[in-house]
Coordinates of N, CA, C and O in Angstrom, one line a residue:
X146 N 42.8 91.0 34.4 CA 42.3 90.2 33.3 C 42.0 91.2 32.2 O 41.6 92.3 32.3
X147 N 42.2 90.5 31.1 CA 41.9 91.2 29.6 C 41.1 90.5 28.6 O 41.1 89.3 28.4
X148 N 40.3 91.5 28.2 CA 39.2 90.5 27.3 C 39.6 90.7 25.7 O 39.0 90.4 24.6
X149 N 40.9 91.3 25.9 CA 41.6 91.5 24.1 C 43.1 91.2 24.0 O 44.0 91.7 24.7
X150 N 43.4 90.4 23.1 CA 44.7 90.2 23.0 C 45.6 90.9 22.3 O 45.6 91.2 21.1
X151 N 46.5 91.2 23.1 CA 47.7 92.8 22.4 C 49.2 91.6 22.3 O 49.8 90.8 23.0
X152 N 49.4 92.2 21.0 CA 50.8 92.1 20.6 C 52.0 92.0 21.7 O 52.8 91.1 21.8
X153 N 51.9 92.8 22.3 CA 53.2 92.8 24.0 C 52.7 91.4 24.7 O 53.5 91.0 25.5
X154 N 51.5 90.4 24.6 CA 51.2 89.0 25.8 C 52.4 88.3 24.7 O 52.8 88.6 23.6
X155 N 52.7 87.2 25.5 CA 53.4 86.0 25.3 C 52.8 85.1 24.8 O 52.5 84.1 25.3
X156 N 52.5 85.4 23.7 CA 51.4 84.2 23.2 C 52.1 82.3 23.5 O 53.2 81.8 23.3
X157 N 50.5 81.5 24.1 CA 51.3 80.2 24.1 C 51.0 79.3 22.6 O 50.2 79.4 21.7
X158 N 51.9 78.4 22.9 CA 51.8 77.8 21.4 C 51.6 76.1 21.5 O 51.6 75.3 22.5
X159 N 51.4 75.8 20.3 CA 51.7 73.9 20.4 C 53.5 73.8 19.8 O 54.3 74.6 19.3
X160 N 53.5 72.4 20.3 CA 55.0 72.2 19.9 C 55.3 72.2 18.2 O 56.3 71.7 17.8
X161 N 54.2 73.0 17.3 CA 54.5 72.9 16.0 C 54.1 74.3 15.5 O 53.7 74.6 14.3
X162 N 54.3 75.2 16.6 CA 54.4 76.9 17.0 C 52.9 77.5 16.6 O 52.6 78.7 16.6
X163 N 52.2 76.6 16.3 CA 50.7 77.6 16.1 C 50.3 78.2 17.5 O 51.0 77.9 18.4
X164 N 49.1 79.1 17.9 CA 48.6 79.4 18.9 C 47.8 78.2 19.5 O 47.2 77.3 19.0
X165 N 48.0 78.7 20.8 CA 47.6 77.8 21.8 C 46.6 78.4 23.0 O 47.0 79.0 24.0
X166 N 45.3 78.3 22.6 CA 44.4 78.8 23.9 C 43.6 77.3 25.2 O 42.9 76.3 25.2
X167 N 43.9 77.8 25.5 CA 42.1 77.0 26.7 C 41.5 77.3 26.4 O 41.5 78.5 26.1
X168 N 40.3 76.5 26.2 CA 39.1 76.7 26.0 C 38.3 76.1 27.5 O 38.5 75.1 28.2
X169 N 37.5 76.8 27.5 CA 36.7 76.8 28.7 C 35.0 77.1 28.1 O 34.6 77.9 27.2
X170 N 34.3 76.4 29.0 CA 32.9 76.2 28.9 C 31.9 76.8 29.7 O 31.9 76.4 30.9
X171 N 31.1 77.6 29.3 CA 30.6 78.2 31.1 C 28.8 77.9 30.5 O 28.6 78.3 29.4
X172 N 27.8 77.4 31.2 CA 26.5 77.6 31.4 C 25.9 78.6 32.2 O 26.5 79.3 33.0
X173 N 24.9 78.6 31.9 CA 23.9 79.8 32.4 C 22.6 79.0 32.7 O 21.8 79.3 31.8
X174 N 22.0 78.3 33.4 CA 21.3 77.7 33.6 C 19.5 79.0 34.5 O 19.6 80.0 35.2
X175 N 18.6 78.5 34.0 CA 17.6 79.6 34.3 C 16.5 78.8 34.6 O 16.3 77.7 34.3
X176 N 15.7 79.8 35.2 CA 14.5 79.4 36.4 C 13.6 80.4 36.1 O 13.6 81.5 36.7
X177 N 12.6 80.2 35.2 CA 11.8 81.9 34.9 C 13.1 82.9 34.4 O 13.9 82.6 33.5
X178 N 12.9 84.1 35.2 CA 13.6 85.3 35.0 C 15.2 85.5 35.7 O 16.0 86.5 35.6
X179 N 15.3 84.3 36.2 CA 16.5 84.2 37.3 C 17.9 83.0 36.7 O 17.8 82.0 36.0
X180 N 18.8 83.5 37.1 CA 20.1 82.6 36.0 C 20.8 82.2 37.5 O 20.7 82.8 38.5
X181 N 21.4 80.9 37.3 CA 22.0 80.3 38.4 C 23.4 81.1 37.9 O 24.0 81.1 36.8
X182 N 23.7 81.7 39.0 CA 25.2 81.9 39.3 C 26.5 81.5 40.2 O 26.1 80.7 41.1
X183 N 27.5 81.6 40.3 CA 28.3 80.6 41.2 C 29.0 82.2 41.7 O 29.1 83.1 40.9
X184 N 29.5 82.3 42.9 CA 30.5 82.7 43.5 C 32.1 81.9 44.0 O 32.3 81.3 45.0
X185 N 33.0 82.3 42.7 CA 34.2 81.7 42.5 C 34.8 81.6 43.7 O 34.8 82.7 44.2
X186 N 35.4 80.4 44.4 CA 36.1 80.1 45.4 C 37.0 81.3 45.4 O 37.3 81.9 44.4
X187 N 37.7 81.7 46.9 CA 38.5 82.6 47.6 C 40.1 82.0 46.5 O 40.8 82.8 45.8
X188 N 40.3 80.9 46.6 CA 41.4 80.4 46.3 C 41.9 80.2 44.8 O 42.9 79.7 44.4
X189 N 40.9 80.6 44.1 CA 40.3 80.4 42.5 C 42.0 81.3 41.9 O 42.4 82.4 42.1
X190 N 42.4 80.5 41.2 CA 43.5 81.2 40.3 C 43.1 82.4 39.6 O 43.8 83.4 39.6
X191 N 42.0 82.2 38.7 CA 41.1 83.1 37.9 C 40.5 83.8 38.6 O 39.9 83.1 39.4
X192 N 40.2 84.9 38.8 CA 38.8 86.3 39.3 C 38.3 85.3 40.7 O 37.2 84.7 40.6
X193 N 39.0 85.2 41.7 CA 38.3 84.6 42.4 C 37.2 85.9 43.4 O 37.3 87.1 43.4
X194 N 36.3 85.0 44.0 CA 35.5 85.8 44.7 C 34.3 86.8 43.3 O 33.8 87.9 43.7
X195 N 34.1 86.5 42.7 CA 33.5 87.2 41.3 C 32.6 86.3 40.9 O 32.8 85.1 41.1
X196 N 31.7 86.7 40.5 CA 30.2 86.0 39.8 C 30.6 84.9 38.7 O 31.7 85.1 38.1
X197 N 30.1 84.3 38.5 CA 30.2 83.7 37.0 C 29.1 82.6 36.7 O 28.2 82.2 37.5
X198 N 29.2 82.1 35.5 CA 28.7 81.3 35.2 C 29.4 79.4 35.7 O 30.6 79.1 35.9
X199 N 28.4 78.7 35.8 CA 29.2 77.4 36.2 C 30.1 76.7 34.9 O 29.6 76.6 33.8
X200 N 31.2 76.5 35.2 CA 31.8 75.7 33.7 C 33.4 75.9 34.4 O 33.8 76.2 35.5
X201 N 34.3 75.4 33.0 CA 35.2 74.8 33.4 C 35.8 74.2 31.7 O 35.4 74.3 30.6
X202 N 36.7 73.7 32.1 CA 38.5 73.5 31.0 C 37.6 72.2 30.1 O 37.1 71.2 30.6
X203 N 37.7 72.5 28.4 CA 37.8 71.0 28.4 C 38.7 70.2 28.8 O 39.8 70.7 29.0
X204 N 38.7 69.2 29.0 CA 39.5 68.3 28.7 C 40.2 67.0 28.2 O 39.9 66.1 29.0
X205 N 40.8 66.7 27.4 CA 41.0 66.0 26.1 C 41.1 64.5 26.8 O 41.0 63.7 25.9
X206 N 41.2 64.0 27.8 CA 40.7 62.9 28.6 C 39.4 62.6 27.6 O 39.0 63.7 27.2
X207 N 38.5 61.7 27.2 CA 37.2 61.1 27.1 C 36.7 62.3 26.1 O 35.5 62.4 25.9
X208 N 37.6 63.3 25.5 CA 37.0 64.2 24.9 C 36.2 63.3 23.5 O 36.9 62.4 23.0
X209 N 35.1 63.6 23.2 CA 34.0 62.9 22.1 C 33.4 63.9 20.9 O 34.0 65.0 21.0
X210 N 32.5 63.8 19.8 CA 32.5 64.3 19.5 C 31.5 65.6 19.5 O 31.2 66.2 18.5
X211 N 31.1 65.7 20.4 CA 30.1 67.0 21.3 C 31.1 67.4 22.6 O 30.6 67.6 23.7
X212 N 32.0 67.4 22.4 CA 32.9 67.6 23.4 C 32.4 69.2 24.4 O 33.0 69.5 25.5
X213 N 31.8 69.8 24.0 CA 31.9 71.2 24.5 C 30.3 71.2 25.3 O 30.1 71.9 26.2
X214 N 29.6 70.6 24.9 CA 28.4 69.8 25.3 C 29.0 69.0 26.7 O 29.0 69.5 27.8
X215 N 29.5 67.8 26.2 CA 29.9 66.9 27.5 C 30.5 67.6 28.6 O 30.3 67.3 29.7
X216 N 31.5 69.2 28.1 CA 32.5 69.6 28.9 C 31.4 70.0 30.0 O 31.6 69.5 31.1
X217 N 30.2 71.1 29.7 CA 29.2 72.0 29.9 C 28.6 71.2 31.1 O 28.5 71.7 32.2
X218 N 28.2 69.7 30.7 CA 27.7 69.1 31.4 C 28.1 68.3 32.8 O 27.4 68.0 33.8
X219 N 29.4 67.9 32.3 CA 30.4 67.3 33.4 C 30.9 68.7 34.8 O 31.3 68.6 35.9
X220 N 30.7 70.0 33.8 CA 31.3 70.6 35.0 C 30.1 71.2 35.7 O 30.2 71.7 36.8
X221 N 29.0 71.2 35.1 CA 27.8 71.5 36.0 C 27.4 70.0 37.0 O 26.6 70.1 37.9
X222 N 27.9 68.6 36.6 CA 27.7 68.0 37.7 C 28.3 68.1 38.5 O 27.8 68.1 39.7
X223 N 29.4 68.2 38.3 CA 30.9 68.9 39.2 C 31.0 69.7 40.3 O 31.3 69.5 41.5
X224 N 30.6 70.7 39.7 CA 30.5 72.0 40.5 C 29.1 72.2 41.4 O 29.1 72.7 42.5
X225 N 28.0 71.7 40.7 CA 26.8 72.3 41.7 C 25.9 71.0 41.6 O 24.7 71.2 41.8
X226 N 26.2 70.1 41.3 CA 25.9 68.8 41.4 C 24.4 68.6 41.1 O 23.6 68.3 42.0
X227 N 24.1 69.0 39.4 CA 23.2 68.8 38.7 C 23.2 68.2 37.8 O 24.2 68.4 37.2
X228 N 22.3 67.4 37.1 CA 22.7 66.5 36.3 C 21.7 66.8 34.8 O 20.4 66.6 34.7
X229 N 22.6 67.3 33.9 CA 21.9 67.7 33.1 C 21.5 66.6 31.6 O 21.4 67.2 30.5
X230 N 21.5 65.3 31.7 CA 21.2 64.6 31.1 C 19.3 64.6 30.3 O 18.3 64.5 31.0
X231 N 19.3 64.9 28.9 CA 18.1 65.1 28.3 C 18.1 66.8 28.4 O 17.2 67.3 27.8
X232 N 18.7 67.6 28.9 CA 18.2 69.3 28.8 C 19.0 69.3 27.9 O 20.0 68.6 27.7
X233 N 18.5 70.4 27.3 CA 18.7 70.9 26.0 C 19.7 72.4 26.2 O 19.5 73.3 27.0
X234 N 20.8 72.2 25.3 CA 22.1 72.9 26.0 C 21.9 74.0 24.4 O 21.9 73.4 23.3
X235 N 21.6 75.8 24.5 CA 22.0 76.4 23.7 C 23.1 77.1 23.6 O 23.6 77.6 24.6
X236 N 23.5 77.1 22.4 CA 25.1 78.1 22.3 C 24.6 79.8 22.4 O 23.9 80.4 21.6
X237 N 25.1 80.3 23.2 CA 24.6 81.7 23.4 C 25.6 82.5 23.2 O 25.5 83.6 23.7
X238 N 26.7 81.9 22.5 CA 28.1 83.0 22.4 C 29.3 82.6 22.5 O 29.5 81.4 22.4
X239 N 30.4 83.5 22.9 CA 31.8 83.1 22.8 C 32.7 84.1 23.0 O 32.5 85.0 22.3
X240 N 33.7 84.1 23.8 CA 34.7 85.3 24.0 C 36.4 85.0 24.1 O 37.0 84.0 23.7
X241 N 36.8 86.0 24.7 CA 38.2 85.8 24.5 C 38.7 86.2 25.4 O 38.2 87.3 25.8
X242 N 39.6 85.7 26.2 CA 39.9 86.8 28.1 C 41.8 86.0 27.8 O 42.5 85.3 27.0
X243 N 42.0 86.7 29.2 CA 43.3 86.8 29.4 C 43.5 86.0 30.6 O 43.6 86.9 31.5
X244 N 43.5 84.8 31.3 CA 43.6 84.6 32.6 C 44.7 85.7 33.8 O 45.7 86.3 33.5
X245 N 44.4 85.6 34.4 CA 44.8 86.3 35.5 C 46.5 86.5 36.1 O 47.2 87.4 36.7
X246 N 46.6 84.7 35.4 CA 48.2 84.3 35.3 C 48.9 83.8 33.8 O 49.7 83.0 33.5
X247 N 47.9 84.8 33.0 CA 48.5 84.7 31.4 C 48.1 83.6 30.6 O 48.7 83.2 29.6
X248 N 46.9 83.1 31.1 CA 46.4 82.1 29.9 C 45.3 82.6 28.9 O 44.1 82.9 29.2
X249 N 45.8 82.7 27.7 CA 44.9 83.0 26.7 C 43.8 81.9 26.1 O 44.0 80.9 25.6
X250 N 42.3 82.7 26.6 CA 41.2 81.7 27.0 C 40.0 81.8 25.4 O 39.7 82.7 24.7
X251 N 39.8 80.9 25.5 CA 38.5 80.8 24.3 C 37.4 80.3 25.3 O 37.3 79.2 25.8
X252 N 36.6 81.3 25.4 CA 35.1 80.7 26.4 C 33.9 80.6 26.1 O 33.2 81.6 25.9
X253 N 33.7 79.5 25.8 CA 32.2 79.3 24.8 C 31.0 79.2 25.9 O 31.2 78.5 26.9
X254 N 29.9 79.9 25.7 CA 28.8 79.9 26.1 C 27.5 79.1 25.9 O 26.9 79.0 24.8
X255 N 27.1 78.6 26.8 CA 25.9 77.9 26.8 C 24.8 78.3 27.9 O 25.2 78.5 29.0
X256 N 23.1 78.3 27.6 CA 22.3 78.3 28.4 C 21.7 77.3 28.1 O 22.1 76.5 27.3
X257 N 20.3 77.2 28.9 CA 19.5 76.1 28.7 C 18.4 76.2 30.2 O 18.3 77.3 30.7
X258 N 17.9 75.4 30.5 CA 16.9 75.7 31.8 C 17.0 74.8 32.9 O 16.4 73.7 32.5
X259 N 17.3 74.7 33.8 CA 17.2 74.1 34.9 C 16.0 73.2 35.1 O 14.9 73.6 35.5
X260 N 16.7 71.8 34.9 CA 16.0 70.5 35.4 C 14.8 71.2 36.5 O 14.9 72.1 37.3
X261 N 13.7 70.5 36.3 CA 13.2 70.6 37.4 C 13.6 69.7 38.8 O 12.9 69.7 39.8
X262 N 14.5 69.0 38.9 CA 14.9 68.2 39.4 C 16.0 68.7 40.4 O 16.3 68.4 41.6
X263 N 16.6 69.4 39.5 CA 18.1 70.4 40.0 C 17.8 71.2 41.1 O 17.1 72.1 41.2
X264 N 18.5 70.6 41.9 CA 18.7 71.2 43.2 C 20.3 72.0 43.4 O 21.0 71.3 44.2
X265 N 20.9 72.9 43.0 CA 22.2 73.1 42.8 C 22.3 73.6 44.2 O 21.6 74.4 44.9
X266 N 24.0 72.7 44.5 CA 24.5 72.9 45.9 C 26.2 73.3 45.3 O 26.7 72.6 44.4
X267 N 26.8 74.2 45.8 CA 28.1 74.2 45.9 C 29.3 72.5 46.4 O 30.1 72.2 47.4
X268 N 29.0 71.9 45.3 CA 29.7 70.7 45.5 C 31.3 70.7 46.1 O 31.7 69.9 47.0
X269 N 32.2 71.6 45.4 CA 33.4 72.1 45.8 C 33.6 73.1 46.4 O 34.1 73.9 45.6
X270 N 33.5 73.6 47.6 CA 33.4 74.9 48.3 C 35.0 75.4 47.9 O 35.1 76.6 48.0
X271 N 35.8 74.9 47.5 CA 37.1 75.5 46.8 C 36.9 76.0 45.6 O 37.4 77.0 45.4
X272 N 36.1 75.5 44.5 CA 36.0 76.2 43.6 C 34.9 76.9 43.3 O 34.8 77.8 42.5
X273 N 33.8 76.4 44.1 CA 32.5 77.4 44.3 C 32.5 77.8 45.6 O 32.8 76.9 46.4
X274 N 32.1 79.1 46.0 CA 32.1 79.6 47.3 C 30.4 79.3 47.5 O 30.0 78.7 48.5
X275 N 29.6 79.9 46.5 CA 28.3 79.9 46.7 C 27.2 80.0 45.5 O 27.5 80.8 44.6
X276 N 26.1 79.3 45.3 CA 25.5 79.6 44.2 C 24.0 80.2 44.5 O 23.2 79.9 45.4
X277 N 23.8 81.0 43.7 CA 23.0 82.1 43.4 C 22.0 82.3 42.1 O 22.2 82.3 40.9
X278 N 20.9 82.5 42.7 CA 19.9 82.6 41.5 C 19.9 84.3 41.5 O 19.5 84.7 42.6
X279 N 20.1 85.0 40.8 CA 19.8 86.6 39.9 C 19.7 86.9 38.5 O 20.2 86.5 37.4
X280 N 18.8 87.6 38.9 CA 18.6 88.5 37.6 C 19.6 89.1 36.7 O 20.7 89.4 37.1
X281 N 19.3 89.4 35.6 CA 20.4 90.1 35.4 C 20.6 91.6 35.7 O 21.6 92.0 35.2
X282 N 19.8 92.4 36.3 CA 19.9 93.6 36.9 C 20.2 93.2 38.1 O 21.0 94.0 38.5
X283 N 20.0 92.2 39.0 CA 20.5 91.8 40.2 C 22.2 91.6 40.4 O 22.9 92.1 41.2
X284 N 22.5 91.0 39.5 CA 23.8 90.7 38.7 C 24.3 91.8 38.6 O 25.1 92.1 39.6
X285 N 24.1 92.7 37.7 CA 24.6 93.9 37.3 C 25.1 94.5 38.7 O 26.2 94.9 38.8
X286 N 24.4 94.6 39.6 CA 24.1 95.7 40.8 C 25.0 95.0 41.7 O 25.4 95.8 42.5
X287 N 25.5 93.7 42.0 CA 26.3 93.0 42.7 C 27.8 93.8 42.6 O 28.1 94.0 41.4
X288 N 28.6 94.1 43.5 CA 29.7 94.6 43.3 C 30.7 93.1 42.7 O 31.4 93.4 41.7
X289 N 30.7 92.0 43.0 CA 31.2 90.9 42.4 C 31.5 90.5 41.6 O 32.4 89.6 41.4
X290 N 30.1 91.7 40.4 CA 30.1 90.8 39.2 C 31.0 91.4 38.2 O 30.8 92.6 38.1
X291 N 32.1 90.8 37.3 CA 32.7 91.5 36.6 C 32.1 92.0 35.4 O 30.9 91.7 35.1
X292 N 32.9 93.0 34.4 CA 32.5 93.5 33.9 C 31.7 92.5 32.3 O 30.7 92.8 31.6
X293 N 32.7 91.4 32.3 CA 32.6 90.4 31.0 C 31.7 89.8 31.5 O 31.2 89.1 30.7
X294 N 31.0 89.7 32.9 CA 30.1 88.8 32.7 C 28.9 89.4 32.7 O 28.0 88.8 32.1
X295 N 28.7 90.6 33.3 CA 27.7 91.6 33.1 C 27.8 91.5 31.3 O 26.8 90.9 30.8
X296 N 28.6 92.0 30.7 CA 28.2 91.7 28.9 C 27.5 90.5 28.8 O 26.3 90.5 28.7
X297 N 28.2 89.3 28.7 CA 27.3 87.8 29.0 C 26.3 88.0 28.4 O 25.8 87.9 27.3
X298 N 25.6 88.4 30.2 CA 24.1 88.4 30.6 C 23.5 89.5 29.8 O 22.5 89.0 29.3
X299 N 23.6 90.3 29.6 CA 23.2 91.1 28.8 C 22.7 90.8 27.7 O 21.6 91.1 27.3
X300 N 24.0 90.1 26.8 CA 23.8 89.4 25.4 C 22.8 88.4 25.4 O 21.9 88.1 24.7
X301 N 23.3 87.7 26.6 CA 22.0 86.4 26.4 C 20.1 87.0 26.7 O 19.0 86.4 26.6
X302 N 20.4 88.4 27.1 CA 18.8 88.9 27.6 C 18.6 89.4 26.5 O 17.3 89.3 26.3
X303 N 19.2 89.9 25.4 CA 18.5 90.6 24.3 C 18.3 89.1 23.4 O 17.7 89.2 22.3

């Protein structure tokens, strides 16, 4: 994976030749000092087995006009089967990666705080192997965690 796009990738396009990325949505949900993290399913196309935040593809199905909001929120019901209806979702950033099988990604960042209510469980054991509450020096020190998401966390601590 690459977190910069070089002249030599294949860039994809729409059928009226502009660039064409995924965009993808990832949360950071937090508890005090501690950030829910997910360990990406074994079978995961992307970085599997690696730390991440929960999130996931928009998709232009029911897309509205908070779409990256709804995305945030649909894939944290999704995935660890929390329902973040009334929490308050911050934009904490945004990056650029390379998928693993050549999809050029736009990944927008959101945190916010964990429902008191939220009980997060690995809903899809295929695309979440496990979820994890760490720090971000916990994080850091995890062999798992990649390098882009260690930046992340970092960015969102300062």
């Amino acid at each position: 994976m690459t977190d910069a796009y070089t002249p030599d990738m294949k860039p994809c396009t729409t059928e009226g030749g502009r660039p064409a990325f995924v965009v993808n949505v990832e949360v950071f949900l937090s508890r005090g000092d501690r950030l829910l993290l997910i360990r990406r399913g074994a079978r995961e196309a992307h970085a599997p087995g690696t730390l991440a935040g929960v999130g996931g593809k928009v998709e232009t199905e029911g897309a509205g006009a908070d779409v990256l909001e709804e995305t945030a929120r649909r894939e944290v019901l999704e995935e660890v089967g929390v329902d973040l209806t009334g929490v308050e979702l911050t934009y904490a950033g945004s990056g650029f990666f390379v998928t693993d099988d050549g999809d050029p990604v736009i990944n927008v960042v959101f945190s916010g705080p964990m429902p008191d209510h939220g009980r997060p469980a690995a809903a899809s054991p295929e695309e979440v192997a496990e979820v994890i509450w760490l720090t971000v020096a916990e994080a850091g020190a995890d062999p798992a965690c990649p390098p882009w998401l260690l930046r992340t966390l970092r960015r969102m601590a300062s």
